[in-house]
Each structure stands twice: as structure tokens, then as C-alpha cells.
Amino acid sequence: MRRIALVTLVVDDYDEAVRHYTEALGFRLVEDTPRPDGSRWVVVEPGTEAGGTGLLLARAKDEAQRGRIGDQTGGRVGFFLHTDDFARDHARMRAAGVTFLEEPRHEPYGSVAVFQDLYGNRWDLLQPAG
């Protein structure tokens, strides 16, 4: 079976990114391994169970990469965090200081609200309908 296992997210600082994704967004730290070049292999995943697509938090190495931090998809929503309890997760994330860019909406496809991560990347918090 084939699946997308990891998506790279360029970040400014490993520890700051790990704190944000684990504490504010409720992800779990899967791996944090030092590499010989001074970088780290840092993987976080949403939820408590293995098997979902993880984020590889990759520290920017040069100016070109630093320029992409927070704008990896050109200002579009680029990441979609599914939940089985929209109200619970929306409230928890707001209490943790996550910036939502809109009030929750209830669309035919589900309940949704756009939020920004620590760096400004746009995400949908989404509870699919049905």
C-alpha cells in the first residue's frame, strides 16, 4: 500500500515549532533525532495513534528557505486538520492561543474554520459531514 507519510514544513526553530505543534495544536512528537550536519529529523503527527501523515519540521538552511517560512502555499490554505469533534478542538486551540482567521462555518461538507500556525501557514480545522 502506498501513502504520503510525511510533508515537509519549513520552520525557523525546531524547539519553538515542536512546542507549537504539540502544545497548541495537540500533535504528538514522533521523532527528534540529531543529524551529523547539526540539523535534526523532527516529525510530529496529529492525534495519539500512528498511521496518519506526519509533518517533518525542517529548519530553514538559507535565505531562500527562510523566505518560504509561513508562506509555503502562497497564502492559500495548504493543510487540513480533520477532527471528530470540531467544537472541542476549536475551543482547546483558541484557549492555547491559536489564531483563527474566521468564525466557524457550517458547510455542506462539514464544520470548518481557517487558522494560522506559528509561522502564518493557513490551515483548515475541519470536521467532515456525515
XYZ file of N, CA, C and O in Angstrom:
520
model
N 0.848 -1.172 0.000
C 0.000 0.000 0.000
C 0.893 1.235 0.000
O 1.886 1.293 0.706
N 0.527 2.224 -0.764
C 1.284 3.468 -0.802
C 0.462 4.576 -0.160
O -0.763 4.593 -0.269
N 1.160 5.475 0.524
C 0.506 6.628 1.154
C 1.540 7.723 1.310
O 2.744 7.467 1.288
N 1.091 8.933 1.464
C 2.007 10.026 1.775
C 2.297 9.929 3.265
O 1.392 10.040 4.091
N 3.548 9.713 3.609
C 3.937 9.513 5.007
C 4.283 10.823 5.691
O 3.918 11.037 6.846
N 5.017 11.704 4.986
C 5.471 12.968 5.570
C 5.300 14.106 4.579
O 5.426 13.909 3.376
N 5.046 15.271 5.120
C 5.053 16.521 4.360
C 6.014 17.445 5.088
O 5.928 17.608 6.315
N 6.941 18.058 4.350
C 7.917 18.955 4.963
C 7.305 20.327 5.207
O 6.643 20.883 4.338
N 7.541 20.846 6.389
C 7.127 22.192 6.747
C 8.385 22.935 7.190
O 9.038 22.528 8.154
N 8.737 23.981 6.461
C 9.945 24.742 6.782
C 9.651 25.641 7.981
O 8.668 26.383 7.988
N 10.517 25.561 8.996
C 10.333 26.306 10.239
C 11.596 27.103 10.554
O 12.659 26.863 9.987
N 11.462 28.024 11.488
C 12.579 28.871 11.893
C 13.403 28.244 13.008
O 14.610 28.400 13.046
N 12.740 27.533 13.911
C 13.410 26.996 15.095
C 12.740 25.673 15.479
O 11.515 25.614 15.602
N 13.522 24.628 15.653
C 12.970 23.314 15.979
C 12.149 23.320 17.268
O 11.005 22.870 17.291
N 12.751 23.793 18.351
C 12.084 23.702 19.653
C 10.803 24.520 19.693
O 9.788 24.067 20.232
N 10.843 25.707 19.122
C 9.655 26.560 19.063
C 8.552 25.870 18.256
O 7.382 25.866 18.655
N 8.909 25.258 17.138
C 7.932 24.567 16.296
C 7.357 23.346 17.013
O 6.141 23.123 16.990
N 8.204 22.563 17.665
C 7.718 21.393 18.399
C 6.727 21.818 19.475
O 5.656 21.221 19.624
N 7.059 22.858 20.230
C 6.136 23.351 21.273
C 4.792 23.739 20.667
O 3.734 23.388 21.196
N 4.827 24.480 19.570
C 3.575 24.935 18.952
C 2.735 23.752 18.483
O 1.544 23.685 18.785
N 3.336 22.849 17.752
C 2.555 21.744 17.192
C 2.085 20.765 18.255
O 0.989 20.221 18.140
N 2.862 20.557 19.296
C 2.437 19.617 20.337
C 1.513 20.269 21.364
O 0.508 19.683 21.748
N 1.836 21.466 21.798
C 1.045 22.097 22.859
C -0.182 22.816 22.316
O -1.287 22.623 22.817
N -0.025 23.662 21.320
C -1.159 24.446 20.824
C -2.066 23.636 19.901
O -3.283 23.766 19.961
N -1.479 22.801 19.046
C -2.293 22.070 18.072
C -2.595 20.636 18.490
O -3.410 19.967 17.854
N -1.946 20.144 19.546
C -2.258 18.814 20.055
C -1.635 17.670 19.277
O -2.086 16.531 19.379
N -0.588 17.932 18.501
C 0.117 16.873 17.800
C 0.975 16.109 18.809
O 1.171 16.541 19.932
N 1.505 14.992 18.369
C 2.446 14.244 19.213
C 3.801 14.223 18.525
O 3.886 14.164 17.292
N 4.842 14.298 19.321
C 6.199 14.221 18.807
C 6.516 12.751 18.539
O 6.480 11.931 19.449
N 6.826 12.425 17.295
C 7.105 11.056 16.891
C 8.599 10.781 16.926
O 9.038 9.716 17.352
N 9.383 11.762 16.472
C 10.826 11.571 16.409
C 11.530 12.916 16.476
O 11.061 13.901 15.919
N 12.653 12.937 17.157
C 13.520 14.112 17.211
C 14.948 13.596 17.323
O 15.442 13.331 18.411
N 15.578 13.416 16.172
C 16.890 12.785 16.105
C 17.923 13.757 15.549
O 17.731 14.292 14.450
N 19.019 13.991 16.284
C 20.090 14.840 15.755
C 20.727 14.198 14.525
O 20.841 12.976 14.432
N 21.154 15.048 13.591
C 21.833 14.578 12.384
C 23.264 15.100 12.395
O 23.550 16.114 13.031
N 24.170 14.437 11.703
C 25.587 14.826 11.729
C 25.864 16.266 11.289
O 26.840 16.870 11.740
N 25.007 16.836 10.452
C 25.238 18.198 9.952
C 24.726 19.285 10.898
O 24.744 20.454 10.570
N 24.241 18.891 12.088
C 23.730 19.854 13.053
C 22.233 20.084 12.954
O 21.643 20.747 13.800
N 21.614 19.531 11.930
C 20.162 19.626 11.817
C 19.542 18.502 12.649
O 20.253 17.715 13.293
N 18.225 18.448 12.649
C 17.510 17.390 13.360
C 16.421 16.830 12.453
O 15.907 17.544 11.596
N 16.100 15.581 12.660
C 14.974 14.944 11.977
C 13.829 14.974 12.970
O 13.801 14.212 13.934
N 12.892 15.912 12.770
C 11.812 16.139 13.726
C 10.482 15.872 13.030
O 10.147 16.530 12.037
N 9.742 14.905 13.565
C 8.463 14.517 12.988
C 7.377 14.644 14.051
O 7.543 14.152 15.175
N 6.273 15.297 13.689
C 5.089 15.375 14.538
C 3.902 14.848 13.746
O 3.882 14.920 12.516
N 2.925 14.298 14.473
C 1.698 13.808 13.860
C 0.512 14.244 14.689
O 0.610 14.308 15.915
N -0.616 14.505 14.029
C -1.821 14.808 14.798
C -2.340 13.546 15.475
O -2.070 12.437 15.017
N -3.055 13.708 16.550
C -3.672 12.568 17.206
C -2.724 11.774 18.067
O -1.567 12.124 18.254
N -3.247 10.672 18.571
C -2.491 9.843 19.503
C -2.067 8.521 18.910
O -1.304 7.791 19.510
N -2.585 8.189 17.722
C -2.276 6.902 17.113
C -1.402 7.093 15.883
O -1.546 8.061 15.147
N -0.524 6.154 15.650
C 0.332 6.182 14.467
C -0.496 5.886 13.223
O -1.572 5.318 13.304
N 0.038 6.281 12.073
C -0.613 5.909 10.832
C -1.055 7.067 9.968
O -1.344 6.886 8.811
N -1.124 8.255 10.511
C -1.512 9.410 9.717
C -0.316 10.010 9.010
O 0.816 9.562 9.168
N -0.571 11.024 8.224
C 0.511 11.742 7.573
C 1.176 12.647 8.602
O 0.501 13.385 9.313
N 2.489 12.581 8.692
C 3.226 13.392 9.641
C 3.810 14.624 8.984
O 3.878 14.734 7.755
N 4.223 15.554 9.822
C 4.943 16.737 9.363
C 6.406 16.586 9.734
O 6.732 16.321 10.896
N 7.268 16.763 8.761
C 8.699 16.849 9.007
C 9.006 18.323 9.209
O 8.864 19.118 8.282
N 9.347 18.696 10.434
C 9.676 20.087 10.741
C 11.131 20.315 10.385
O 12.037 19.809 11.055
N 11.357 21.035 9.299
C 12.703 21.217 8.755
C 13.136 22.667 8.929
O 12.507 23.574 8.379
N 14.197 22.882 9.684
C 14.711 24.244 9.899
C 15.292 24.774 8.591
O 16.049 24.094 7.902
N 14.940 25.997 8.274
C 15.442 26.642 7.062
C 16.958 26.709 7.094
O 17.553 27.040 8.122
N 17.595 26.414 5.952
C 19.054 26.385 5.875
C 19.655 27.624 5.220
O 20.845 27.859 5.346
N 18.850 28.390 4.493
C 19.395 29.549 3.790
C 18.301 30.606 3.621
O 17.159 30.401 4.036
N 18.656 31.716 3.028
C 17.704 32.825 2.865
C 16.508 32.430 2.007
O 15.386 32.843 2.276
N 16.737 31.668 0.962
C 15.628 31.249 0.102
C 14.611 30.440 0.897
O 13.400 30.667 0.780
N 15.089 29.516 1.722
C 14.174 28.722 2.543
C 13.527 29.576 3.623
O 12.338 29.427 3.903
N 14.286 30.469 4.232
C 13.705 31.353 5.259
C 12.578 32.201 4.666
O 11.597 32.495 5.333
N 12.706 32.575 3.417
C 11.670 33.359 2.754
C 10.374 32.597 2.539
O 9.326 33.205 2.310
N 10.416 31.288 2.618
C 9.215 30.464 2.434
C 8.513 30.161 3.757
O 7.383 29.678 3.751
N 9.154 30.433 4.874
C 8.530 30.144 6.174
C 7.226 30.919 6.274
O 7.186 32.127 6.087
N 6.167 30.199 6.551
C 4.857 30.819 6.726
C 4.119 31.094 5.432
O 2.972 31.530 5.457
N 4.748 30.840 4.309
C 4.103 31.113 3.022
C 4.378 29.962 2.067
O 4.665 30.167 0.900
N 4.280 28.772 2.572
C 4.636 27.609 1.766
C 3.659 27.344 0.639
O 3.994 26.656 -0.315
N 2.455 27.886 0.720
C 1.457 27.644 -0.322
C 0.947 28.952 -0.928
O -0.159 29.017 -1.444
N 1.750 30.000 -0.840
C 1.376 31.258 -1.480
C 0.148 31.926 -0.891
O -0.573 32.626 -1.592
N -0.098 31.725 0.392
C -1.232 32.367 1.057
C -2.514 31.559 1.042
O -3.503 31.959 1.641
N -2.519 30.437 0.364
C -3.698 29.561 0.346
C -3.695 28.658 1.574
O -2.652 28.411 2.162
N -4.873 28.128 1.907
C -4.919 27.057 2.903
C -4.182 25.880 2.286
O -4.504 25.442 1.184
N -3.170 25.420 2.989
C -2.355 24.336 2.453
C -2.403 23.066 3.273
O -1.890 22.038 2.839
N -3.015 23.127 4.448
C -3.019 21.989 5.351
C -4.422 21.828 5.922
O -5.105 22.823 6.180
N -4.832 20.602 6.129
C -6.195 20.304 6.556
C -6.130 19.356 7.742
O -5.684 18.218 7.606
N -6.551 19.852 8.891
C -6.526 19.072 10.124
C -7.949 18.597 10.412
O -8.817 19.397 10.758
N -8.193 17.309 10.207
C -9.514 16.745 10.445
C -9.686 16.442 11.931
O -8.732 16.088 12.616
N -10.919 16.594 12.391
C -11.271 16.316 13.775
C -12.586 15.554 13.816
O -13.392 15.657 12.885
N -12.800 14.832 14.898
C -14.091 14.173 15.087
C -14.969 14.969 16.054
O -16.098 14.583 16.321
N -14.453 16.088 16.575
C -15.227 16.955 17.470
C -14.760 18.393 17.270
O -13.857 18.877 17.966
N -15.381 19.059 16.322
C -14.968 20.404 15.943
C -15.026 21.371 17.128
O -14.067 22.097 17.388
N -16.142 21.390 17.853
C -16.312 22.344 18.958
C -15.230 22.153 20.015
O -14.649 23.129 20.505
N -14.949 20.918 20.378
C -13.922 20.620 21.386
C -12.555 21.137 20.938
O -11.873 21.846 21.668
N -12.157 20.773 19.725
C -10.821 21.136 19.265
C -10.700 22.626 18.977
O -9.660 23.228 19.252
N -11.737 23.229 18.464
C -11.723 24.677 18.223
C -11.538 25.417 19.552
O -10.692 26.321 19.661
N -12.294 25.035 20.563
C -12.199 25.687 21.873
C -10.814 25.463 22.495
O -10.211 26.399 23.040
N -10.297 24.244 22.416
C -8.983 23.951 23.001
C -7.887 24.735 22.302
O -7.010 25.311 22.940
N -7.955 24.803 20.992
C -6.938 25.521 20.240
C -6.993 27.019 20.512
O -5.962 27.667 20.679
N -8.189 27.581 20.582
C -8.314 29.017 20.911
C -7.741 29.294 22.293
O -7.035 30.283 22.490
N -8.046 28.429 23.241
C -7.533 28.603 24.605
C -6.004 28.508 24.635
O -5.369 29.129 25.488
N -5.428 27.774 23.696
C -3.972 27.624 23.620
C -3.323 28.756 22.829
O -2.110 28.751 22.630
N -4.129 29.719 22.369
C -3.586 30.884 21.685
C -3.503 30.787 20.175
O -2.903 31.645 19.525
N -4.107 29.756 19.582
C -4.098 29.622 18.125
C -4.957 30.734 17.520
O -6.045 31.020 17.999
N -4.452 31.355 16.459
C -5.159 32.442 15.786
C -6.061 31.890 14.698
O -5.589 31.311 13.714
N -7.359 32.072 14.887
C -8.332 31.713 13.855
C -8.624 32.961 13.039
O -8.793 34.057 13.587
N -8.692 32.806 11.731
C -8.886 33.929 10.821
C -10.343 34.174 10.493
O -10.662 35.125 9.783
N -11.214 33.326 11.004
C -12.644 33.453 10.745
C -13.407 32.728 11.838
O -12.842 31.915 12.570
N -14.673 33.040 11.912
C -15.562 32.304 12.807
C -15.870 30.947 12.173
O -15.815 30.797 10.945
N -16.202 29.954 12.981
C -16.548 28.648 12.418
C -17.711 28.760 11.427
O -18.633 29.557 11.619
N -17.618 27.972 10.371
C -18.664 27.900 9.351
C -19.176 26.470 9.279
O -18.434 25.529 9.507
N -20.435 26.339 8.946
C -21.033 25.013 8.778
C -21.461 24.912 7.325
O -22.428 25.533 6.898
N -20.680 24.164 6.578
C -20.865 24.000 5.139
C -21.434 22.612 4.861
O -21.401 21.748 5.742
N -21.928 22.378 3.650
C -22.436 21.037 3.328
C -21.396 19.939 3.537
O -21.743 18.803 3.869
N -20.124 20.268 3.384
C -19.069 19.262 3.543
C -18.596 19.122 4.990
O -17.829 18.219 5.297
N -19.018 20.035 5.893
C -18.637 19.901 7.288
C -18.463 21.227 7.987
O -18.699 22.293 7.420
N -18.029 21.169 9.245
C -17.733 22.363 10.037
C -16.271 22.712 9.836
O -15.403 21.831 9.892
N -15.993 24.015 9.633
C -14.637 24.410 9.263
C -14.329 25.808 9.779
O -15.219 26.645 9.904
N -13.068 26.042 10.077
C -12.561 27.381 10.377
C -11.083 27.403 9.990
O -10.348 26.444 10.229
N -10.672 28.507 9.383
C -9.278 28.667 8.972
C -8.485 29.239 10.139
O -8.909 30.198 10.782
N -7.310 28.646 10.391
C -6.413 29.160 11.420
C -5.006 29.250 10.862
O -4.705 28.693 9.803
N -4.158 29.967 11.577
C -2.748 30.084 11.209
C -1.903 29.326 12.213
O -2.174 29.355 13.412
N -0.849 28.690 11.705
C 0.107 28.096 12.622
C 1.065 29.180 13.108
O 0.906 30.367 12.791
N 2.033 28.787 13.872
C 3.004 29.706 14.464
C 3.650 30.624 13.438
O 3.958 31.775 13.726
N 3.830 30.135 12.220
C 4.558 30.889 11.207
C 3.658 31.606 10.210
O 4.149 32.324 9.352
N 2.355 31.394 10.294
C 1.435 32.062 9.379
C 0.882 31.179 8.285
O 0.067 31.640 7.483
N 1.303 29.905 8.220
C 0.706 28.988 7.253
C -0.772 28.825 7.586
O -1.142 28.730 8.760
N -1.592 28.782 6.564
C -3.037 28.643 6.764
C -3.453 27.184 6.755
O -3.016 26.407 5.910
N -4.313 26.861 7.699
C -4.847 25.522 7.890
C -6.374 25.592 7.985
O -6.916 26.578 8.453
N -7.031 24.522 7.587
C -8.441 24.316 7.912
C -8.525 23.352 9.078
O -7.920 22.267 9.029
N -9.259 23.739 10.119
C -9.710 22.777 11.117
C -11.056 22.317 10.587
O -11.949 23.139 10.366
N -11.204 21.030 10.343
C -12.376 20.532 9.610
C -12.932 19.262 10.229
O -12.187 18.301 10.449
N -14.225 19.301 10.519
C -14.932 18.083 10.872
C -15.829 17.754 9.684
O -16.822 18.444 9.447
N -15.445 16.735 8.916
C -16.233 16.394 7.735
C -17.671 16.013 8.098
O -17.914 15.438 9.159
N -18.599 16.355 7.220
C -20.014 16.000 7.418
C -20.174 14.495 7.320
O -19.462 13.820 6.587
N -21.155 14.004 8.069
C -21.573 12.612 7.982
C -20.549 11.686 8.399
O -20.335 10.621 8.429
